Amino acid sequence: MGNLVSPEELLCQAEYMKKCEDILKSNFSNRQPICYVHSYGCQGNVADGEKIKGMLAQMGYGLSNSAEGADVVIFNTCAIRENAHDRVYGNLGMLIHYKKKNPEMIIGLCGCMVQQDHVAKKIKDVFPGVNLVFGTHVIHKLPEFMYNILSGSKKVYNIVDSDGVIAEGLPVVRESKFKASVPISYGCNNFCTYCIVPYVKGRERSRSFDSIYNEVKELVDSGYKEIMLLGQNVNSYGNDLDSGVNFSYLLSKINEINGDFRVRFMTSHPKDATKELIDTIANCDKVCNHLHLPVQCGSDKILKAMNRKYTVSQYLDIVDYAKKKIPDISFTSDIIVGFPGEIYSDFQETLKLIKEVKYSSLFMFIFSPRKGTKAELMYDPIPKEEKSKWLTELINCQNEISAEVHANCVGKIERVLFDGIGRTDDNMLTGRTDTNLVVDCKRANLKIGEFADVRIIKAHRMALIGELV
Ligand code: 5AD
Ligand code: SF4
């Protein structure tokens, strides 16, 4: 925890926020300036985006849901696969069009994508309309960057290479009034050979137990019903702290906080998923019976090439232990299809594994070579069309499994936290069970942001239908 941003630095940034506020008051005498912040990619990025919004709101910006007409637009980018890059470049084109109508518009890019040198260079060369580019290790300095721009700098580029820092106490505007994400660690030490994250987010660093605990307590006290603990690998939480706390301890202490709420977490690296963790989930009533446990592939040969540090049999051991200890537990996972060196028989082992685990749902991706990773340089002879066929086969197989998992819920009573209006029917609300399954239910007396017990009366492939009990 030696890499905390100092209180002096945070104070200095708070002063920049005040200075920005003063400039904005004189620049916008008839209306409030507005900003639009969009985060691509993982929930960690969304959590960073909430802090970016928090800082901009403190400077005096109102928040908009659209880039059109905004005075500041910030894209918080993702680098995990090529299509994440493509989306940002596509949307940047649209922003440049808006900027023609409003030349004063400030366009900012931050996050994982711009942390890569080749991307920062491309932005400079191809998108001169972008005013502000800042990397993943300096988000807390946004007030200073904004001050520089508001006081006349045409461009601010700040991308430092760093093992990473932790900035506590930044202002935050949360997307939801009842579901909150709480990062418990940042960065990653695992260097899976396909993955860009360790290069762009720095080394793994855990927030202190007290900071996390106090944040969760405050959220629960102010009425939040679901807390999502976030980290690239929550299971190695605390390894870098001197205090001796680990993830299971953190979960059990959060479980003791008074209040009607539930706790989720992601992501669990299988190599660090212990029986202690499973026992903790089993013993903690507020910790949800759901494990997102990305397996990536069902072939030991490919897992080794991915540097995942577990075998299929070790993975299944922990899954079996969890199924015995927590009979209604549900599993989800990430799968990469077409990793370099993977042949059809390896892929069939993935199919075998998903049939055995019976995941409720899967995130499935075709391997995307990332610049600077080991896998980028690996021999990869299988054509994209072949990989796409495998992906389709995987999706079809998982669809059947998802249908079976959902069908098995019919007749059960589930506690659901409702979080939105039904996707196909305004008279329905949608929510999630403790096991993270989607349930749609007639609106009746239900309220968004509240729990209710429902009986599952019907199952679709990816969602359940319930009725209030
Ligand atoms: N190509 C395809 N999928 C990837 N993921 C990470 N890196 C890549 C890549 N280069 C997937 C993994 C990971 C999830 C967040 O994204 O499955 O668990
Ligand atoms: Fe990437 Fe592996 Fe770290 Fe996950 S554990 S962020 S896949 S390097």
mmCIF file with all atom_site columns, N, CA, C and O and ligand atoms in Angstrom, residues 42 79-82 192-197 232 267 292 294-296 308 333-337 339 363-370 373 375, ligand 1:
data_model
loop_
_atom_site.group_PDB
_atom_site.id
_atom_site.type_symbol
_atom_site.label_atom_id
_atom_site.label_alt_id
_atom_site.label_comp_id
_atom_site.label_asym_id
_atom_site.label_entity_id
_atom_site.label_seq_id
_atom_site.pdbx_PDB_ins_code
_atom_site.Cartn_x
_atom_site.Cartn_y
_atom_site.Cartn_z
_atom_site.occupancy
_atom_site.B_iso_or_equiv
_atom_site.pdbx_formal_charge
_atom_site.auth_seq_id
_atom_site.auth_comp_id
_atom_site.auth_asym_id
_atom_site.auth_atom_id
_atom_site.pdbx_PDB_model_num
ATOM   1   N N   . CYS A 1 42  ? -14.725 -3.006  -18.856 1.00 0.00 ? 42  CYS A N   1
ATOM   2   C CA  . CYS A 1 42  ? -15.040 -3.729  -17.617 1.00 0.00 ? 42  CYS A CA  1
ATOM   3   C C   . CYS A 1 42  ? -15.650 -2.823  -16.544 1.00 0.00 ? 42  CYS A C   1
ATOM   4   O O   . CYS A 1 42  ? -15.658 -1.599  -16.661 1.00 0.00 ? 42  CYS A O   1
ATOM   5   N N   . ALA A 1 79  ? -8.948  -1.725  -23.705 1.00 0.00 ? 79  ALA A N   1
ATOM   6   C CA  . ALA A 1 79  ? -7.971  -2.222  -24.688 1.00 0.00 ? 79  ALA A CA  1
ATOM   7   C C   . ALA A 1 79  ? -8.010  -3.731  -24.827 1.00 0.00 ? 79  ALA A C   1
ATOM   8   O O   . ALA A 1 79  ? -7.165  -4.318  -25.487 1.00 0.00 ? 79  ALA A O   1
ATOM   9   N N   . ILE A 1 80  ? -9.013  -4.363  -24.211 1.00 0.00 ? 80  ILE A N   1
ATOM   10  C CA  . ILE A 1 80  ? -8.920  -5.812  -24.029 1.00 0.00 ? 80  ILE A CA  1
ATOM   11  C C   . ILE A 1 80  ? -8.959  -6.586  -25.349 1.00 0.00 ? 80  ILE A C   1
ATOM   12  O O   . ILE A 1 80  ? -8.272  -7.588  -25.498 1.00 0.00 ? 80  ILE A O   1
ATOM   13  N N   . ARG A 1 81  ? -9.776  -6.101  -26.299 1.00 0.00 ? 81  ARG A N   1
ATOM   14  C CA  . ARG A 1 81  ? -9.814  -6.756  -27.619 1.00 0.00 ? 81  ARG A CA  1
ATOM   15  C C   . ARG A 1 81  ? -9.846  -5.681  -28.695 1.00 0.00 ? 81  ARG A C   1
ATOM   16  O O   . ARG A 1 81  ? -10.200 -4.540  -28.425 1.00 0.00 ? 81  ARG A O   1
ATOM   17  N N   . GLU A 1 82  ? -9.525  -6.102  -29.918 1.00 0.00 ? 82  GLU A N   1
ATOM   18  C CA  . GLU A 1 82  ? -9.426  -5.129  -31.010 1.00 0.00 ? 82  GLU A CA  1
ATOM   19  C C   . GLU A 1 82  ? -10.742 -4.372  -31.207 1.00 0.00 ? 82  GLU A C   1
ATOM   20  O O   . GLU A 1 82  ? -10.747 -3.175  -31.474 1.00 0.00 ? 82  GLU A O   1
ATOM   21  N N   . CYS A 1 192 ? -1.308  -13.327 -17.935 1.00 0.00 ? 192 CYS A N   1
ATOM   22  C CA  . CYS A 1 192 ? -1.843  -14.333 -18.857 1.00 0.00 ? 192 CYS A CA  1
ATOM   23  C C   . CYS A 1 192 ? -1.341  -13.888 -20.235 1.00 0.00 ? 192 CYS A C   1
ATOM   24  O O   . CYS A 1 192 ? -1.354  -12.686 -20.535 1.00 0.00 ? 192 CYS A O   1
ATOM   25  N N   . THR A 1 193 ? -0.894  -14.824 -21.049 1.00 0.00 ? 193 THR A N   1
ATOM   26  C CA  . THR A 1 193 ? -0.099  -14.423 -22.223 1.00 0.00 ? 193 THR A CA  1
ATOM   27  C C   . THR A 1 193 ? -0.904  -13.648 -23.273 1.00 0.00 ? 193 THR A C   1
ATOM   28  O O   . THR A 1 193 ? -0.331  -13.001 -24.130 1.00 0.00 ? 193 THR A O   1
ATOM   29  N N   . TYR A 1 194 ? -2.250  -13.740 -23.211 1.00 0.00 ? 194 TYR A N   1
ATOM   30  C CA  . TYR A 1 194 ? -3.076  -13.028 -24.194 1.00 0.00 ? 194 TYR A CA  1
ATOM   31  C C   . TYR A 1 194 ? -3.441  -11.630 -23.731 1.00 0.00 ? 194 TYR A C   1
ATOM   32  O O   . TYR A 1 194 ? -3.988  -10.839 -24.490 1.00 0.00 ? 194 TYR A O   1
ATOM   33  N N   . CYS A 1 195 ? -3.172  -11.302 -22.468 1.00 0.00 ? 195 CYS A N   1
ATOM   34  C CA  . CYS A 1 195 ? -3.880  -10.175 -21.839 1.00 0.00 ? 195 CYS A CA  1
ATOM   35  C C   . CYS A 1 195 ? -3.050  -8.900  -21.735 1.00 0.00 ? 195 CYS A C   1
ATOM   36  O O   . CYS A 1 195 ? -1.891  -8.918  -21.303 1.00 0.00 ? 195 CYS A O   1
ATOM   37  N N   . ILE A 1 196 ? -3.665  -7.798  -22.068 1.00 0.00 ? 196 ILE A N   1
ATOM   38  C CA  . ILE A 1 196 ? -3.002  -6.492  -22.066 1.00 0.00 ? 196 ILE A CA  1
ATOM   39  C C   . ILE A 1 196 ? -3.066  -5.815  -20.683 1.00 0.00 ? 196 ILE A C   1
ATOM   40  O O   . ILE A 1 196 ? -2.309  -4.897  -20.396 1.00 0.00 ? 196 ILE A O   1
ATOM   41  N N   . VAL A 1 197 ? -3.987  -6.313  -19.834 1.00 0.00 ? 197 VAL A N   1
ATOM   42  C CA  . VAL A 1 197 ? -4.276  -5.589  -18.582 1.00 0.00 ? 197 VAL A CA  1
ATOM   43  C C   . VAL A 1 197 ? -3.028  -5.289  -17.734 1.00 0.00 ? 197 VAL A C   1
ATOM   44  O O   . VAL A 1 197 ? -2.829  -4.153  -17.303 1.00 0.00 ? 197 VAL A O   1
ATOM   45  N N   . GLN A 1 232 ? -9.108  -7.290  -10.583 1.00 0.00 ? 232 GLN A N   1
ATOM   46  C CA  . GLN A 1 232 ? -8.792  -8.211  -11.688 1.00 0.00 ? 232 GLN A CA  1
ATOM   47  C C   . GLN A 1 232 ? -8.720  -9.629  -11.162 1.00 0.00 ? 232 GLN A C   1
ATOM   48  O O   . GLN A 1 232 ? -9.033  -10.582 -11.842 1.00 0.00 ? 232 GLN A O   1
ATOM   49  N N   . THR A 1 267 ? -13.177 -10.248 -10.346 1.00 0.00 ? 267 THR A N   1
ATOM   50  C CA  . THR A 1 267 ? -13.172 -11.590 -10.889 1.00 0.00 ? 267 THR A CA  1
ATOM   51  C C   . THR A 1 267 ? -12.342 -12.503 -9.996  1.00 0.00 ? 267 THR A C   1
ATOM   52  O O   . THR A 1 267 ? -11.350 -12.054 -9.424  1.00 0.00 ? 267 THR A O   1
ATOM   53  N N   . HIS A 1 292 ? -18.125 -16.054 -10.522 1.00 0.00 ? 292 HIS A N   1
ATOM   54  C CA  . HIS A 1 292 ? -17.620 -15.831 -11.883 1.00 0.00 ? 292 HIS A CA  1
ATOM   55  C C   . HIS A 1 292 ? -16.174 -16.307 -11.881 1.00 0.00 ? 292 HIS A C   1
ATOM   56  O O   . HIS A 1 292 ? -15.305 -15.675 -11.273 1.00 0.00 ? 292 HIS A O   1
ATOM   57  N N   . PRO A 1 294 ? -13.494 -17.409 -14.429 1.00 0.00 ? 294 PRO A N   1
ATOM   58  C CA  . PRO A 1 294 ? -13.123 -17.556 -15.843 1.00 0.00 ? 294 PRO A CA  1
ATOM   59  C C   . PRO A 1 294 ? -12.148 -18.714 -16.068 1.00 0.00 ? 294 PRO A C   1
ATOM   60  O O   . PRO A 1 294 ? -11.067 -18.737 -15.495 1.00 0.00 ? 294 PRO A O   1
ATOM   61  N N   . VAL A 1 295 ? -12.566 -19.653 -16.886 1.00 0.00 ? 295 VAL A N   1
ATOM   62  C CA  . VAL A 1 295 ? -11.715 -20.831 -17.137 1.00 0.00 ? 295 VAL A CA  1
ATOM   63  C C   . VAL A 1 295 ? -10.882 -20.617 -18.395 1.00 0.00 ? 295 VAL A C   1
ATOM   64  O O   . VAL A 1 295 ? -9.807  -21.168 -18.529 1.00 0.00 ? 295 VAL A O   1
ATOM   65  N N   . GLN A 1 296 ? -11.386 -19.868 -19.328 1.00 0.00 ? 296 GLN A N   1
ATOM   66  C CA  . GLN A 1 296 ? -10.748 -19.496 -20.607 1.00 0.00 ? 296 GLN A CA  1
ATOM   67  C C   . GLN A 1 296 ? -10.700 -20.634 -21.612 1.00 0.00 ? 296 GLN A C   1
ATOM   68  O O   . GLN A 1 296 ? -10.890 -20.417 -22.801 1.00 0.00 ? 296 GLN A O   1
ATOM   69  N N   . ARG A 1 308 ? -2.097  -19.765 -17.349 1.00 0.00 ? 308 ARG A N   1
ATOM   70  C CA  . ARG A 1 308 ? -3.179  -19.618 -16.378 1.00 0.00 ? 308 ARG A CA  1
ATOM   71  C C   . ARG A 1 308 ? -2.858  -20.256 -15.020 1.00 0.00 ? 308 ARG A C   1
ATOM   72  O O   . ARG A 1 308 ? -3.560  -20.028 -14.038 1.00 0.00 ? 308 ARG A O   1
ATOM   73  N N   . SER A 1 333 ? -18.527 -17.761 -16.568 1.00 0.00 ? 333 SER A N   1
ATOM   74  C CA  . SER A 1 333 ? -17.119 -17.863 -16.942 1.00 0.00 ? 333 SER A CA  1
ATOM   75  C C   . SER A 1 333 ? -16.834 -17.069 -18.201 1.00 0.00 ? 333 SER A C   1
ATOM   76  O O   . SER A 1 333 ? -17.764 -16.616 -18.880 1.00 0.00 ? 333 SER A O   1
ATOM   77  N N   . ASP A 1 334 ? -15.535 -16.909 -18.479 1.00 0.00 ? 334 ASP A N   1
ATOM   78  C CA  . ASP A 1 334 ? -15.085 -16.325 -19.747 1.00 0.00 ? 334 ASP A CA  1
ATOM   79  C C   . ASP A 1 334 ? -14.357 -17.420 -20.519 1.00 0.00 ? 334 ASP A C   1
ATOM   80  O O   . ASP A 1 334 ? -13.601 -18.196 -19.927 1.00 0.00 ? 334 ASP A O   1
ATOM   81  N N   . ILE A 1 335 ? -14.591 -17.440 -21.830 1.00 0.00 ? 335 ILE A N   1
ATOM   82  C CA  . ILE A 1 335 ? -13.911 -18.427 -22.685 1.00 0.00 ? 335 ILE A CA  1
ATOM   83  C C   . ILE A 1 335 ? -13.279 -17.697 -23.863 1.00 0.00 ? 335 ILE A C   1
ATOM   84  O O   . ILE A 1 335 ? -13.928 -16.846 -24.481 1.00 0.00 ? 335 ILE A O   1
ATOM   85  N N   . ILE A 1 336 ? -12.043 -18.039 -24.145 1.00 0.00 ? 336 ILE A N   1
ATOM   86  C CA  . ILE A 1 336 ? -11.395 -17.535 -25.365 1.00 0.00 ? 336 ILE A CA  1
ATOM   87  C C   . ILE A 1 336 ? -11.304 -18.692 -26.349 1.00 0.00 ? 336 ILE A C   1
ATOM   88  O O   . ILE A 1 336 ? -10.791 -19.758 -26.015 1.00 0.00 ? 336 ILE A O   1
ATOM   89  N N   . VAL A 1 337 ? -11.820 -18.448 -27.540 1.00 0.00 ? 337 VAL A N   1
ATOM   90  C CA  . VAL A 1 337 ? -11.787 -19.462 -28.593 1.00 0.00 ? 337 VAL A CA  1
ATOM   91  C C   . VAL A 1 337 ? -10.692 -19.097 -29.581 1.00 0.00 ? 337 VAL A C   1
ATOM   92  O O   . VAL A 1 337 ? -10.541 -17.926 -29.932 1.00 0.00 ? 337 VAL A O   1
ATOM   93  N N   . PHE A 1 339 ? -7.238  -19.587 -29.355 1.00 0.00 ? 339 PHE A N   1
ATOM   94  C CA  . PHE A 1 339 ? -5.932  -19.140 -28.872 1.00 0.00 ? 339 PHE A CA  1
ATOM   95  C C   . PHE A 1 339 ? -4.860  -19.763 -29.774 1.00 0.00 ? 339 PHE A C   1
ATOM   96  O O   . PHE A 1 339 ? -5.044  -20.877 -30.269 1.00 0.00 ? 339 PHE A O   1
ATOM   97  N N   . PHE A 1 363 ? -19.308 -15.562 -21.063 1.00 0.00 ? 363 PHE A N   1
ATOM   98  C CA  . PHE A 1 363 ? -18.814 -14.522 -21.969 1.00 0.00 ? 363 PHE A CA  1
ATOM   99  C C   . PHE A 1 363 ? -17.822 -15.209 -22.891 1.00 0.00 ? 363 PHE A C   1
ATOM   100 O O   . PHE A 1 363 ? -16.854 -15.807 -22.416 1.00 0.00 ? 363 PHE A O   1
ATOM   101 N N   . MET A 1 364 ? -18.084 -15.146 -24.192 1.00 0.00 ? 364 MET A N   1
ATOM   102 C CA  . MET A 1 364 ? -17.285 -15.926 -25.136 1.00 0.00 ? 364 MET A CA  1
ATOM   103 C C   . MET A 1 364 ? -16.620 -14.995 -26.144 1.00 0.00 ? 364 MET A C   1
ATOM   104 O O   . MET A 1 364 ? -17.286 -14.122 -26.706 1.00 0.00 ? 364 MET A O   1
ATOM   105 N N   . PHE A 1 365 ? -15.336 -15.190 -26.350 1.00 0.00 ? 365 PHE A N   1
ATOM   106 C CA  . PHE A 1 365 ? -14.573 -14.287 -27.222 1.00 0.00 ? 365 PHE A CA  1
ATOM   107 C C   . PHE A 1 365 ? -13.680 -15.078 -28.166 1.00 0.00 ? 365 PHE A C   1
ATOM   108 O O   . PHE A 1 365 ? -13.164 -16.129 -27.795 1.00 0.00 ? 365 PHE A O   1
ATOM   109 N N   . ILE A 1 366 ? -13.454 -14.511 -29.348 1.00 0.00 ? 366 ILE A N   1
ATOM   110 C CA  . ILE A 1 366 ? -12.404 -15.043 -30.213 1.00 0.00 ? 366 ILE A CA  1
ATOM   111 C C   . ILE A 1 366 ? -11.108 -14.357 -29.809 1.00 0.00 ? 366 ILE A C   1
ATOM   112 O O   . ILE A 1 366 ? -11.094 -13.150 -29.516 1.00 0.00 ? 366 ILE A O   1
ATOM   113 N N   . PHE A 1 367 ? -10.034 -15.114 -29.758 1.00 0.00 ? 367 PHE A N   1
ATOM   114 C CA  . PHE A 1 367 ? -8.731  -14.555 -29.398 1.00 0.00 ? 367 PHE A CA  1
ATOM   115 C C   . PHE A 1 367 ? -8.413  -13.337 -30.265 1.00 0.00 ? 367 PHE A C   1
ATOM   116 O O   . PHE A 1 367 ? -8.563  -13.366 -31.478 1.00 0.00 ? 367 PHE A O   1
ATOM   117 N N   . SER A 1 368 ? -7.967  -12.277 -29.599 1.00 0.00 ? 368 SER A N   1
ATOM   118 C CA  . SER A 1 368 ? -7.613  -11.043 -30.300 1.00 0.00 ? 368 SER A CA  1
ATOM   119 C C   . SER A 1 368 ? -6.171  -10.700 -29.917 1.00 0.00 ? 368 SER A C   1
ATOM   120 O O   . SER A 1 368 ? -5.892  -10.445 -28.742 1.00 0.00 ? 368 SER A O   1
ATOM   121 N N   . PRO A 1 369 ? -5.243  -10.750 -30.857 1.00 0.00 ? 369 PRO A N   1
ATOM   122 C CA  . PRO A 1 369 ? -3.840  -10.502 -30.490 1.00 0.00 ? 369 PRO A CA  1
ATOM   123 C C   . PRO A 1 369 ? -3.636  -9.069  -30.005 1.00 0.00 ? 369 PRO A C   1
ATOM   124 O O   . PRO A 1 369 ? -4.075  -8.133  -30.676 1.00 0.00 ? 369 PRO A O   1
ATOM   125 N N   . ARG A 1 370 ? -3.024  -8.904  -28.854 1.00 0.00 ? 370 ARG A N   1
ATOM   126 C CA  . ARG A 1 370 ? -2.783  -7.562  -28.310 1.00 0.00 ? 370 ARG A CA  1
ATOM   127 C C   . ARG A 1 370 ? -1.298  -7.236  -28.402 1.00 0.00 ? 370 ARG A C   1
ATOM   128 O O   . ARG A 1 370 ? -0.454  -8.035  -27.971 1.00 0.00 ? 370 ARG A O   1
ATOM   129 N N   . THR A 1 373 ? 1.902   -8.308  -25.960 1.00 0.00 ? 373 THR A N   1
ATOM   130 C CA  . THR A 1 373 ? 1.711   -9.513  -25.136 1.00 0.00 ? 373 THR A CA  1
ATOM   131 C C   . THR A 1 373 ? 2.475   -10.688 -25.772 1.00 0.00 ? 373 THR A C   1
ATOM   132 O O   . THR A 1 373 ? 2.809   -10.654 -26.956 1.00 0.00 ? 373 THR A O   1
ATOM   133 N N   . ALA A 1 375 ? 1.348   -13.668 -26.414 1.00 0.00 ? 375 ALA A N   1
ATOM   134 C CA  . ALA A 1 375 ? 0.540   -14.425 -27.379 1.00 0.00 ? 375 ALA A CA  1
ATOM   135 C C   . ALA A 1 375 ? 0.515   -13.763 -28.751 1.00 0.00 ? 375 ALA A C   1
ATOM   136 O O   . ALA A 1 375 ? 0.285   -14.433 -29.759 1.00 0.00 ? 375 ALA A O   1
HETATM 137 N N1  . 5AD B 2 .   ? -8.505  -11.881 -26.771 1.00 0.00 ? 1   5AD B N1  1
HETATM 138 C C1  . 5AD B 2 .   ? -9.747  -12.345 -26.478 1.00 0.00 ? 1   5AD B C1  1
HETATM 139 N N2  . 5AD B 2 .   ? -10.288 -12.288 -25.248 1.00 0.00 ? 1   5AD B N2  1
HETATM 140 C C2  . 5AD B 2 .   ? -9.541  -11.736 -24.269 1.00 0.00 ? 1   5AD B C2  1
HETATM 141 N N3  . 5AD B 2 .   ? -9.788  -11.551 -22.970 1.00 0.00 ? 1   5AD B N3  1
HETATM 142 C C3  . 5AD B 2 .   ? -8.728  -10.932 -22.419 1.00 0.00 ? 1   5AD B C3  1
HETATM 143 N N4  . 5AD B 2 .   ? -7.794  -10.720 -23.335 1.00 0.00 ? 1   5AD B N4  1
HETATM 144 C C4  . 5AD B 2 .   ? -8.262  -11.212 -24.509 1.00 0.00 ? 1   5AD B C4  1
HETATM 145 C C5  . 5AD B 2 .   ? -7.737  -11.302 -25.810 1.00 0.00 ? 1   5AD B C5  1
HETATM 146 N N5  . 5AD B 2 .   ? -6.540  -10.863 -26.117 1.00 0.00 ? 1   5AD B N5  1
HETATM 147 C C6  . 5AD B 2 .   ? -11.020 -12.010 -22.306 1.00 0.00 ? 1   5AD B C6  1
HETATM 148 C C7  . 5AD B 2 .   ? -10.700 -13.053 -21.234 1.00 0.00 ? 1   5AD B C7  1
HETATM 149 C C8  . 5AD B 2 .   ? -10.913 -12.299 -19.963 1.00 0.00 ? 1   5AD B C8  1
HETATM 150 C C9  . 5AD B 2 .   ? -12.003 -11.324 -20.362 1.00 0.00 ? 1   5AD B C9  1
HETATM 151 C C10 . 5AD B 2 .   ? -12.159 -10.150 -19.474 1.00 0.00 ? 1   5AD B C10 1
HETATM 152 O O1  . 5AD B 2 .   ? -11.631 -10.915 -21.655 1.00 0.00 ? 1   5AD B O1  1
HETATM 153 O O2  . 5AD B 2 .   ? -11.638 -14.102 -21.366 1.00 0.00 ? 1   5AD B O2  1
HETATM 154 O O3  . 5AD B 2 .   ? -11.288 -13.115 -18.875 1.00 0.00 ? 1   5AD B O3  1
#
